[in-house]
Coordinates of C-alpha atoms and ligand atoms in Angstrom, one line a residue:
M1 CA -72.1 -26.5 -21.8
G2 CA -75.7 -26.5 -20.6
V3 CA -78.7 -27.5 -22.6
A4 CA -79.6 -25.0 -25.3
A5 CA -83.0 -23.2 -24.6
T6 CA -85.2 -21.3 -26.9
A7 CA -87.7 -18.5 -26.7
D8 CA -89.4 -16.3 -29.2
V9 CA -87.9 -13.3 -27.4
V10 CA -85.0 -13.1 -24.9
V11 CA -84.8 -10.1 -22.7
V12 CA -81.4 -9.5 -21.1
G13 CA -81.8 -7.7 -17.8
A14 CA -84.8 -7.6 -15.4
G15 CA -84.7 -4.0 -14.3
P16 CA -87.7 -1.7 -15.0
A17 CA -87.0 -1.6 -18.7
G18 CA -86.6 -5.3 -19.1
A19 CA -89.5 -6.3 -16.8
S20 CA -91.8 -3.9 -18.6
T21 CA -90.8 -5.4 -22.0
A22 CA -91.3 -8.9 -20.7
Y23 CA -94.6 -8.1 -19.0
H24 CA -96.1 -6.5 -22.1
L25 CA -94.9 -9.2 -24.4
A26 CA -96.3 -11.9 -22.1
T27 CA -99.7 -10.2 -22.0
M28 CA -99.8 -10.5 -25.8
G29 CA -99.2 -14.2 -25.5
I30 CA -95.6 -14.0 -26.8
D31 CA -93.1 -16.6 -25.5
V32 CA -90.6 -14.5 -23.6
L33 CA -87.7 -15.4 -21.5
M34 CA -86.0 -12.8 -19.3
V35 CA -82.6 -13.4 -17.8
D36 CA -80.7 -11.5 -15.1
K37 CA -77.3 -12.1 -13.5
A38 CA -78.8 -11.1 -10.1
V39 CA -81.2 -12.9 -7.9
F40 CA -84.3 -10.8 -7.0
P41 CA -84.9 -9.0 -4.7
R42 CA -81.7 -7.2 -5.6
D43 CA -80.6 -3.6 -4.9
K44 CA -79.8 -1.0 -7.6
V45 CA -78.1 2.3 -7.0
C46 CA -80.9 4.8 -7.5
G47 CA -82.8 7.8 -6.0
D48 CA -85.9 5.6 -5.8
G49 CA -88.0 8.5 -7.1
L50 CA -91.0 7.8 -9.3
T51 CA -92.5 10.8 -11.2
P52 CA -96.1 10.7 -12.3
A53 CA -94.7 9.5 -15.7
A54 CA -93.3 6.5 -13.9
V55 CA -96.5 5.9 -11.9
H56 CA -98.3 6.0 -15.3
E57 CA -96.2 3.0 -16.4
L58 CA -96.7 1.1 -13.2
L59 CA -100.5 1.5 -13.7
F60 CA -100.1 0.2 -17.2
M61 CA -98.5 -2.9 -15.8
G62 CA -101.3 -3.4 -13.3
I63 CA -98.9 -3.1 -10.4
D64 CA -100.7 -3.1 -7.0
T65 CA -99.3 0.0 -5.3
T66 CA -101.4 -0.3 -2.2
G67 CA -99.3 0.9 0.7
W68 CA -96.6 2.5 -1.5
T69 CA -95.6 6.0 -0.5
R70 CA -97.2 8.7 -2.6
N71 CA -95.9 12.2 -2.8
R72 CA -97.6 15.5 -3.7
G73 CA -94.7 17.2 -5.5
L74 CA -91.3 18.7 -5.3
T75 CA -90.0 21.2 -2.9
V76 CA -87.2 23.1 -4.7
I77 CA -84.6 24.9 -2.6
G78 CA -81.9 27.3 -3.8
G79 CA -80.7 30.9 -3.8
G80 CA -82.4 31.5 -0.4
H81 CA -85.8 30.4 -1.8
T82 CA -88.1 27.4 -1.0
V83 CA -90.8 26.6 -3.6
H84 CA -93.4 23.9 -3.4
L85 CA -94.4 22.5 -6.8
E86 CA -97.4 20.1 -6.9
W87 CA -97.2 17.4 -9.5
P88 CA -99.5 18.6 -12.3
D89 CA -102.7 16.6 -12.5
Q90 CA -102.9 15.8 -16.2
K91 CA -105.2 14.0 -18.6
S92 CA -102.5 11.5 -19.3
L93 CA -100.6 11.6 -15.9
P94 CA -101.7 11.2 -12.3
G95 CA -101.2 14.1 -10.0
Y96 CA -98.9 12.2 -7.6
G97 CA -95.5 10.6 -7.6
M98 CA -94.1 7.9 -5.5
A99 CA -90.9 6.7 -3.8
R100 CA -90.1 3.1 -3.6
R101 CA -86.8 1.3 -2.8
R102 CA -85.5 -0.3 -6.0
M103 CA -85.0 -3.5 -3.9
D104 CA -88.8 -3.6 -3.7
L105 CA -89.9 -1.9 -6.9
D106 CA -87.8 -4.1 -9.2
H107 CA -88.9 -7.2 -7.4
A108 CA -92.6 -6.3 -7.8
L109 CA -92.0 -5.6 -11.6
V110 CA -90.3 -9.0 -12.1
Q111 CA -93.1 -10.8 -10.2
R112 CA -95.7 -9.0 -12.3
A113 CA -93.9 -10.1 -15.5
R114 CA -93.9 -13.7 -14.2
E115 CA -97.6 -13.5 -13.3
A116 CA -98.3 -12.4 -16.9
G117 CA -96.6 -15.5 -18.2
A118 CA -92.9 -14.4 -18.8
R119 CA -90.3 -17.0 -17.9
V120 CA -87.6 -15.5 -15.7
N121 CA -84.1 -17.0 -15.2
E122 CA -82.1 -15.5 -12.4
N123 CA -78.4 -15.9 -11.6
V124 CA -77.7 -16.1 -15.4
T125 CA -75.1 -13.8 -16.8
V126 CA -75.3 -13.0 -20.5
T127 CA -71.8 -13.3 -21.9
G128 CA -72.4 -12.5 -25.6
A129 CA -74.6 -12.8 -28.6
L130 CA -75.2 -15.6 -31.0
Q131 CA -75.2 -14.4 -34.6
D132 CA -75.9 -16.1 -37.9
S133 CA -73.7 -15.9 -41.0
T134 CA -75.2 -12.5 -41.9
G135 CA -74.5 -11.0 -38.5
R136 CA -78.1 -11.1 -37.3
V137 CA -78.6 -11.7 -33.6
I138 CA -80.3 -15.0 -33.1
G139 CA -79.7 -15.6 -29.4
I140 CA -77.3 -15.2 -26.5
T141 CA -74.6 -17.1 -24.7
T142 CA -74.9 -17.4 -20.9
R143 CA -73.1 -18.4 -17.8
S144 CA -75.4 -19.7 -15.0
G145 CA -74.2 -19.6 -11.4
R146 CA -70.8 -18.5 -10.2
G147 CA -67.4 -20.0 -9.5
P148 CA -66.4 -23.6 -10.4
Q149 CA -70.0 -24.7 -10.5
A150 CA -70.9 -22.2 -13.3
V151 CA -72.4 -23.7 -16.4
T152 CA -72.3 -22.1 -19.8
G153 CA -75.2 -22.3 -22.2
Q154 CA -77.1 -20.7 -25.1
I155 CA -80.5 -19.4 -25.6
K156 CA -81.8 -19.1 -29.2
A157 CA -84.4 -16.6 -30.0
K158 CA -86.1 -14.8 -32.9
L159 CA -85.4 -11.5 -31.3
V160 CA -83.2 -10.3 -28.4
V161 CA -83.7 -7.2 -26.2
D162 CA -80.8 -5.7 -24.4
A163 CA -82.1 -4.2 -21.2
G164 CA -78.9 -4.7 -19.4
G165 CA -78.6 -1.2 -18.0
V166 CA -75.8 1.4 -18.4
S167 CA -73.1 -1.1 -19.2
A168 CA -75.1 -2.5 -22.2
R169 CA -72.6 -5.4 -22.4
L170 CA -74.5 -7.1 -25.2
A171 CA -74.9 -4.1 -27.4
T172 CA -71.3 -3.1 -26.7
S173 CA -70.0 -6.5 -27.7
L174 CA -71.8 -6.1 -31.0
G175 CA -70.1 -2.8 -31.7
I176 CA -73.0 -0.5 -30.8
K177 CA -71.1 2.3 -29.2
K178 CA -72.2 5.2 -27.1
N179 CA -72.2 8.7 -28.5
P180 CA -69.8 10.8 -26.5
N181 CA -71.5 14.0 -27.7
R182 CA -74.6 13.3 -25.7
P183 CA -75.1 14.3 -22.0
M184 CA -73.9 12.0 -19.3
G185 CA -74.7 12.2 -15.7
V186 CA -73.1 10.8 -12.5
A187 CA -75.1 10.4 -9.3
A188 CA -74.6 8.9 -5.9
R189 CA -76.9 8.0 -3.0
T190 CA -77.2 6.6 0.4
Y191 CA -80.0 6.1 3.0
F192 CA -80.6 7.7 6.3
R193 CA -83.1 6.9 9.1
S194 CA -84.9 10.2 9.7
P195 CA -87.7 11.7 11.8
R196 CA -88.9 13.3 8.6
G197 CA -88.9 10.0 6.7
N198 CA -92.7 10.2 6.1
E199 CA -92.9 13.6 4.5
E200 CA -95.1 13.9 1.5
W201 CA -92.8 16.1 -0.6
M202 CA -89.7 15.2 -2.4
E203 CA -87.0 17.7 -2.0
S204 CA -84.6 19.0 -4.6
H205 CA -81.6 21.2 -3.6
L206 CA -80.1 23.3 -6.4
E207 CA -77.1 24.5 -4.6
L208 CA -74.3 22.0 -5.0
W209 CA -71.0 23.9 -4.6
A210 CA -67.8 22.9 -6.4
G211 CA -65.8 24.3 -3.5
K212 CA -66.6 26.6 -0.6
P213 CA -70.4 27.2 -0.2
G214 CA -71.4 30.6 -1.5
E215 CA -67.9 31.4 -2.8
S216 CA -67.3 28.8 -5.5
D217 CA -69.1 27.7 -8.7
L218 CA -72.5 26.0 -8.6
L219 CA -72.4 22.5 -10.1
P220 CA -74.9 21.7 -12.9
G221 CA -77.1 19.3 -10.9
Y222 CA -79.0 18.9 -7.7
G223 CA -79.1 17.1 -4.4
W224 CA -82.3 15.2 -3.5
I225 CA -84.1 14.1 -0.3
F226 CA -86.7 11.5 -1.2
P227 CA -88.6 10.2 1.9
L228 CA -89.6 6.6 1.5
G229 CA -92.4 6.5 4.0
D230 CA -91.0 4.0 6.4
G231 CA -88.7 6.3 8.4
L232 CA -86.0 5.9 5.7
V233 CA -84.9 8.6 3.3
N234 CA -83.0 8.3 0.1
V235 CA -80.4 11.1 0.0
G236 CA -78.2 11.7 -3.0
L237 CA -76.9 14.1 -5.6
G238 CA -76.2 14.1 -9.3
S239 CA -74.4 16.2 -11.8
V240 CA -74.6 16.3 -15.6
A241 CA -72.2 17.2 -18.4
S242 CA -73.0 17.8 -22.0
H243 CA -70.3 15.4 -23.2
A244 CA -69.4 12.0 -21.8
Q245 CA -65.8 12.9 -21.2
A246 CA -66.6 15.9 -19.0
T247 CA -68.3 14.0 -16.1
H248 CA -65.9 14.4 -13.2
L249 CA -67.7 14.8 -9.9
P250 CA -65.8 14.5 -6.6
Y251 CA -69.2 13.2 -5.3
K252 CA -68.0 12.1 -1.9
K253 CA -66.6 15.5 -1.0
V254 CA -69.6 17.4 -2.5
F255 CA -72.0 15.1 -0.7
A256 CA -70.3 15.4 2.7
Q257 CA -70.3 19.2 2.4
W258 CA -73.9 19.4 1.2
V259 CA -75.3 17.0 3.9
Q260 CA -73.4 18.9 6.6
N261 CA -75.2 22.1 5.7
L262 CA -78.8 20.6 5.6
P263 CA -81.2 21.4 8.4
P264 CA -80.4 19.3 11.5
E265 CA -84.1 18.2 11.7
W266 CA -83.4 15.7 9.0
G267 CA -81.1 13.9 11.4
F268 CA -78.5 13.0 8.6
T269 CA -75.8 12.1 11.1
P270 CA -73.2 9.3 10.5
E271 CA -75.1 7.1 13.1
N272 CA -78.3 7.4 11.1
Q273 CA -76.7 6.5 7.8
V274 CA -77.8 3.1 6.4
G275 CA -75.4 1.7 3.9
P276 CA -72.6 3.4 2.0
L277 CA -72.7 6.2 -0.5
A278 CA -72.8 4.4 -3.9
S279 CA -72.6 5.9 -7.4
A280 CA -73.3 5.1 -11.0
A281 CA -73.5 6.7 -14.4
L282 CA -76.6 8.0 -16.1
P283 CA -76.6 7.6 -19.9
M284 CA -78.8 10.4 -21.4
S285 CA -80.5 11.7 -24.5
F286 CA -80.3 8.4 -26.5
N287 CA -76.6 8.2 -26.2
R288 CA -76.6 4.6 -27.6
T289 CA -78.4 4.0 -30.9
P290 CA -79.8 2.5 -33.1
H291 CA -82.5 1.2 -30.8
Y292 CA -83.2 -1.6 -33.3
T293 CA -80.8 -3.3 -35.6
N294 CA -80.4 -6.8 -36.9
G295 CA -82.5 -8.7 -34.4
L296 CA -81.5 -6.6 -31.4
L297 CA -83.5 -4.0 -29.6
L298 CA -82.2 -1.7 -26.9
V299 CA -84.4 -0.5 -24.0
G300 CA -83.8 1.6 -20.9
D301 CA -80.2 2.6 -19.9
A302 CA -78.8 0.3 -22.5
G303 CA -80.2 2.7 -25.1
G304 CA -79.2 5.8 -23.1
M305 CA -82.7 6.7 -22.3
V306 CA -82.3 8.7 -19.1
S307 CA -83.7 12.3 -19.1
P308 CA -81.1 15.0 -19.3
F309 CA -83.5 17.3 -17.5
N310 CA -83.8 15.4 -14.2
G311 CA -81.9 12.2 -14.4
E312 CA -84.9 9.9 -14.3
G313 CA -84.6 6.7 -16.2
I314 CA -87.3 4.5 -14.8
A315 CA -90.3 6.1 -16.7
P316 CA -88.5 6.2 -20.1
G317 CA -87.2 2.7 -19.6
M318 CA -90.6 1.3 -18.8
K319 CA -92.3 3.2 -21.6
A320 CA -89.6 2.0 -24.0
G321 CA -90.4 -1.6 -22.9
R322 CA -94.0 -1.0 -23.7
Y323 CA -93.3 0.4 -27.1
A324 CA -90.7 -2.3 -27.9
A325 CA -93.3 -5.0 -27.0
A326 CA -95.9 -3.4 -29.3
A327 CA -93.5 -3.4 -32.3
I328 CA -92.3 -7.0 -31.5
A329 CA -95.9 -8.2 -31.4
Q330 CA -96.3 -6.8 -34.9
A331 CA -93.0 -8.3 -36.1
M332 CA -94.1 -11.8 -34.8
G333 CA -97.0 -11.6 -37.4
R334 CA -94.6 -11.2 -40.3
S335 CA -93.0 -14.1 -42.1
T336 CA -90.1 -12.5 -44.0
R337 CA -87.0 -10.9 -42.5
V338 CA -87.7 -7.7 -44.4
G339 CA -91.2 -7.6 -43.0
I340 CA -90.0 -8.3 -39.5
D341 CA -87.4 -5.5 -39.7
R342 CA -90.0 -3.1 -41.1
A343 CA -92.4 -3.8 -38.2
L344 CA -89.5 -3.3 -35.7
S345 CA -88.5 0.0 -37.2
E346 CA -91.6 1.4 -35.6
Y347 CA -90.0 1.0 -32.2
P348 CA -87.1 3.6 -32.6
E349 CA -89.5 5.8 -34.5
A350 CA -92.0 5.7 -31.6
M351 CA -89.2 6.5 -29.1
R352 CA -88.0 9.4 -31.3
T353 CA -91.5 10.8 -31.6
E354 CA -92.0 10.5 -27.8
Y355 CA -88.6 11.8 -26.6
G356 CA -86.5 13.0 -29.6
G357 CA -87.4 16.6 -29.5
Y358 CA -87.8 16.7 -25.7
Y359 CA -84.3 15.2 -25.2
Q360 CA -82.9 17.6 -27.7
L361 CA -84.2 20.5 -25.6
G362 CA -82.6 18.7 -22.7
R363 CA -79.2 18.9 -24.4
I364 CA -79.7 22.6 -24.7
F365 CA -80.7 22.8 -21.1
V366 CA -77.6 21.0 -20.0
R367 CA -75.3 23.2 -22.1
L368 CA -76.9 26.2 -20.4
I369 CA -76.7 25.1 -16.8
E370 CA -73.1 24.0 -17.3
N371 CA -72.4 27.7 -17.1
P372 CA -72.2 28.4 -13.3
H373 CA -73.5 32.0 -13.9
I374 CA -76.7 30.7 -15.6
M375 CA -77.1 28.1 -12.8
R376 CA -76.8 30.9 -10.3
L377 CA -79.3 33.0 -12.2
C378 CA -81.8 30.1 -12.2
T379 CA -81.7 29.8 -8.5
T380 CA -81.6 33.4 -7.5
R381 CA -83.9 34.9 -10.1
G382 CA -85.9 32.0 -11.6
L383 CA -87.0 30.2 -8.4
P384 CA -89.0 33.1 -7.0
L385 CA -91.2 33.4 -10.1
P386 CA -94.1 31.1 -9.6
R387 CA -95.5 31.4 -13.1
L388 CA -92.1 30.4 -14.6
M389 CA -91.6 27.6 -12.1
T390 CA -94.9 25.9 -13.0
L391 CA -93.7 25.7 -16.6
V392 CA -90.2 24.6 -15.6
H393 CA -91.6 21.9 -13.3
K394 CA -93.6 20.4 -16.1
L395 CA -90.6 20.6 -18.4
L396 CA -88.1 19.1 -16.1
S397 CA -90.3 16.2 -14.8
D398 CA -91.6 15.3 -18.2
G399 CA -95.0 16.2 -16.8
Y400 CA -96.4 18.0 -19.8
E401 CA -99.5 16.9 -21.7
R402 CA -98.4 15.8 -25.2
N403 CA -101.8 16.2 -26.7
G404 CA -103.5 19.5 -25.9
G405 CA -103.4 20.7 -22.3
D406 CA -102.9 24.3 -21.1
F407 CA -100.6 27.0 -22.4
D408 CA -97.5 25.5 -20.8
D409 CA -98.2 22.1 -22.2
L410 CA -98.7 23.6 -25.7
L411 CA -95.5 25.6 -25.4
I412 CA -93.3 22.7 -24.4
T413 CA -94.9 20.5 -27.1
A414 CA -94.3 23.3 -29.7
L415 CA -90.6 23.7 -28.6
S416 CA -90.0 20.0 -28.7
K417 CA -91.3 20.0 -32.2
V418 CA -89.2 22.9 -33.6
V419 CA -85.9 21.4 -32.6
K420 CA -84.3 18.5 -34.5
P421 CA -84.9 15.3 -32.6
V422 CA -81.9 13.5 -31.1
Ligands
FAD1 C1 -77.7 7.5 -8.0 C2 -78.7 7.3 -9.0 C3 -80.0 7.9 -8.8 C4 -81.0 7.7 -9.7 N1 -82.3 8.1 -9.3 C5 -83.3 7.9 -10.1 C6 -84.6 8.2 -9.7 O1 -84.9 8.7 -8.6 N2 -85.7 8.0 -10.6 C7 -85.5 7.5 -11.8 O2 -86.4 7.3 -12.6 N3 -84.2 7.1 -12.2 C8 -83.2 7.3 -11.4 N4 -81.9 6.9 -11.8 C9 -81.7 6.2 -13.1 C10 -82.3 4.8 -13.0 O3 -81.7 4.1 -11.9 C11 -82.0 4.0 -14.3 O4 -82.3 4.8 -15.4 C12 -82.8 2.8 -14.4 O5 -82.4 1.8 -13.4 C13 -82.7 2.1 -15.8 O6 -83.4 0.9 -15.8 P1 -82.9 -0.3 -16.7 O7 -83.9 -1.4 -16.6 O8 -82.6 0.2 -18.1 O9 -81.5 -0.8 -16.1 P2 -81.2 -1.4 -14.7 O10 -82.2 -0.9 -13.7 O11 -79.7 -1.0 -14.5 O12 -81.3 -2.9 -14.8 C14 -80.4 -3.7 -15.6 C15 -80.5 -5.1 -15.2 O13 -79.7 -5.9 -16.1 C16 -78.9 -6.8 -15.4 N5 -77.7 -7.1 -16.2 C17 -76.7 -6.3 -16.5 N6 -75.8 -6.9 -17.2 C18 -76.2 -8.2 -17.3 C19 -75.7 -9.4 -18.0 N7 -74.5 -9.3 -18.7 N8 -76.4 -10.5 -17.9 C20 -77.5 -10.6 -17.2 N9 -78.1 -9.6 -16.6 C21 -77.4 -8.4 -16.7 C22 -78.6 -6.2 -14.0 O14 -78.4 -7.1 -13.0 C23 -79.9 -5.4 -13.8 O15 -80.9 -6.1 -13.0 C24 -80.8 7.1 -10.9 C25 -79.6 6.5 -11.2 C26 -78.5 6.7 -10.3 C27 -77.2 6.1 -10.6

């Protein structure tokens, strides 16, 4: 058993959600220790796409993005149509997105948290929670290193944040289960060297066929081509289901067929492929709650925060980290457990206000596109309508202005307010 350590707040997992939490806590002078089983830089299966909402969070962290690839918007392809949709330039969101390999992005975020004063322990696997006699979480148990040299230890803390990604081992070990009635996605990606690796548009392909192209059902999802600006392109696909049990995607087969039918100018040949096709699950629409209970906060994938509209989890995870840090700072100024819990209840409420209605709309959206006829209608009839697509683009990319804005912003805000939040 190693020496027991302490911190005011322990953050489990140093992905975008954890690093954002640790960074914002550190800037408020809070003693925070972030642990991750990996050693950074480390890879993470992802599309590497950053919407304006994600860029917004990077700017909040003061990340220096000089030299990072910016993109103008999304090219959507389907039903014989190709539509270019610029990122909306909003009061609260920049009019550009980015693409950055997670190997680099996550490393930069961890470095930034460190610079702000967070302690970061790498190569430390969290094995469980420490609880007091009332069941309150008061720290974590750890294993440092691997193999026979591994050392077990404990870290005591006033509060613990589970930012451990989709597996949410800590939350799961405490019986916080995922809700199978929320949408769940599965996605896979690989990289290709490509002569078009420096394009300034991200591409989204709506025609993923379950069987023979043109003759079978369309899958509820999309394929993406995200140029990374260094001659490399992230190519992947994802599909979504309204219930966790329903996510069965023969992704290797669908991917091979889709890539084969892409324009040859991309150069997506086996010799240009860099690394294998790897997949992971996308937990959506707050499929694991409560986001605060008994000394434990959930942020990012651990709290099922991926958008059911487009599969993005970086922006919501980072925003959650910022909101969690704000509530924790208030909790640190309270002296009773009741007061601390009251201050922390602001965090799930803030997340619900921000995403509750929007993600409920997302659940309806997923139920609709699960019907292959509706998916086909969207591509053949919806895509050629520019007025409709401007609205849809804002809706799907969480690019709407939540306060004011134009007619589309007001409409999306109104819709997200009339539904019961998730
Ligand atoms: C194929 C694919 C494509 C995607 N494309 C995009 C995209 O283009 N844009 C986008 O915004 N989102 C995308 N997503 C979703 C996005 O990857 C996630 O939502 C995002 O990574 C969530 O961040 P996080 O910090 O919550 O978790 P993670 O990024 O998963 O980080 C969790 C961290 O916790 C650590 N950890 C886990 N367990 C333990 C433990 N027991 N002890 C210590 N450390 C632990 C891990 O090592 C990891 O570093 C995609 C997902 C997939 C699968």
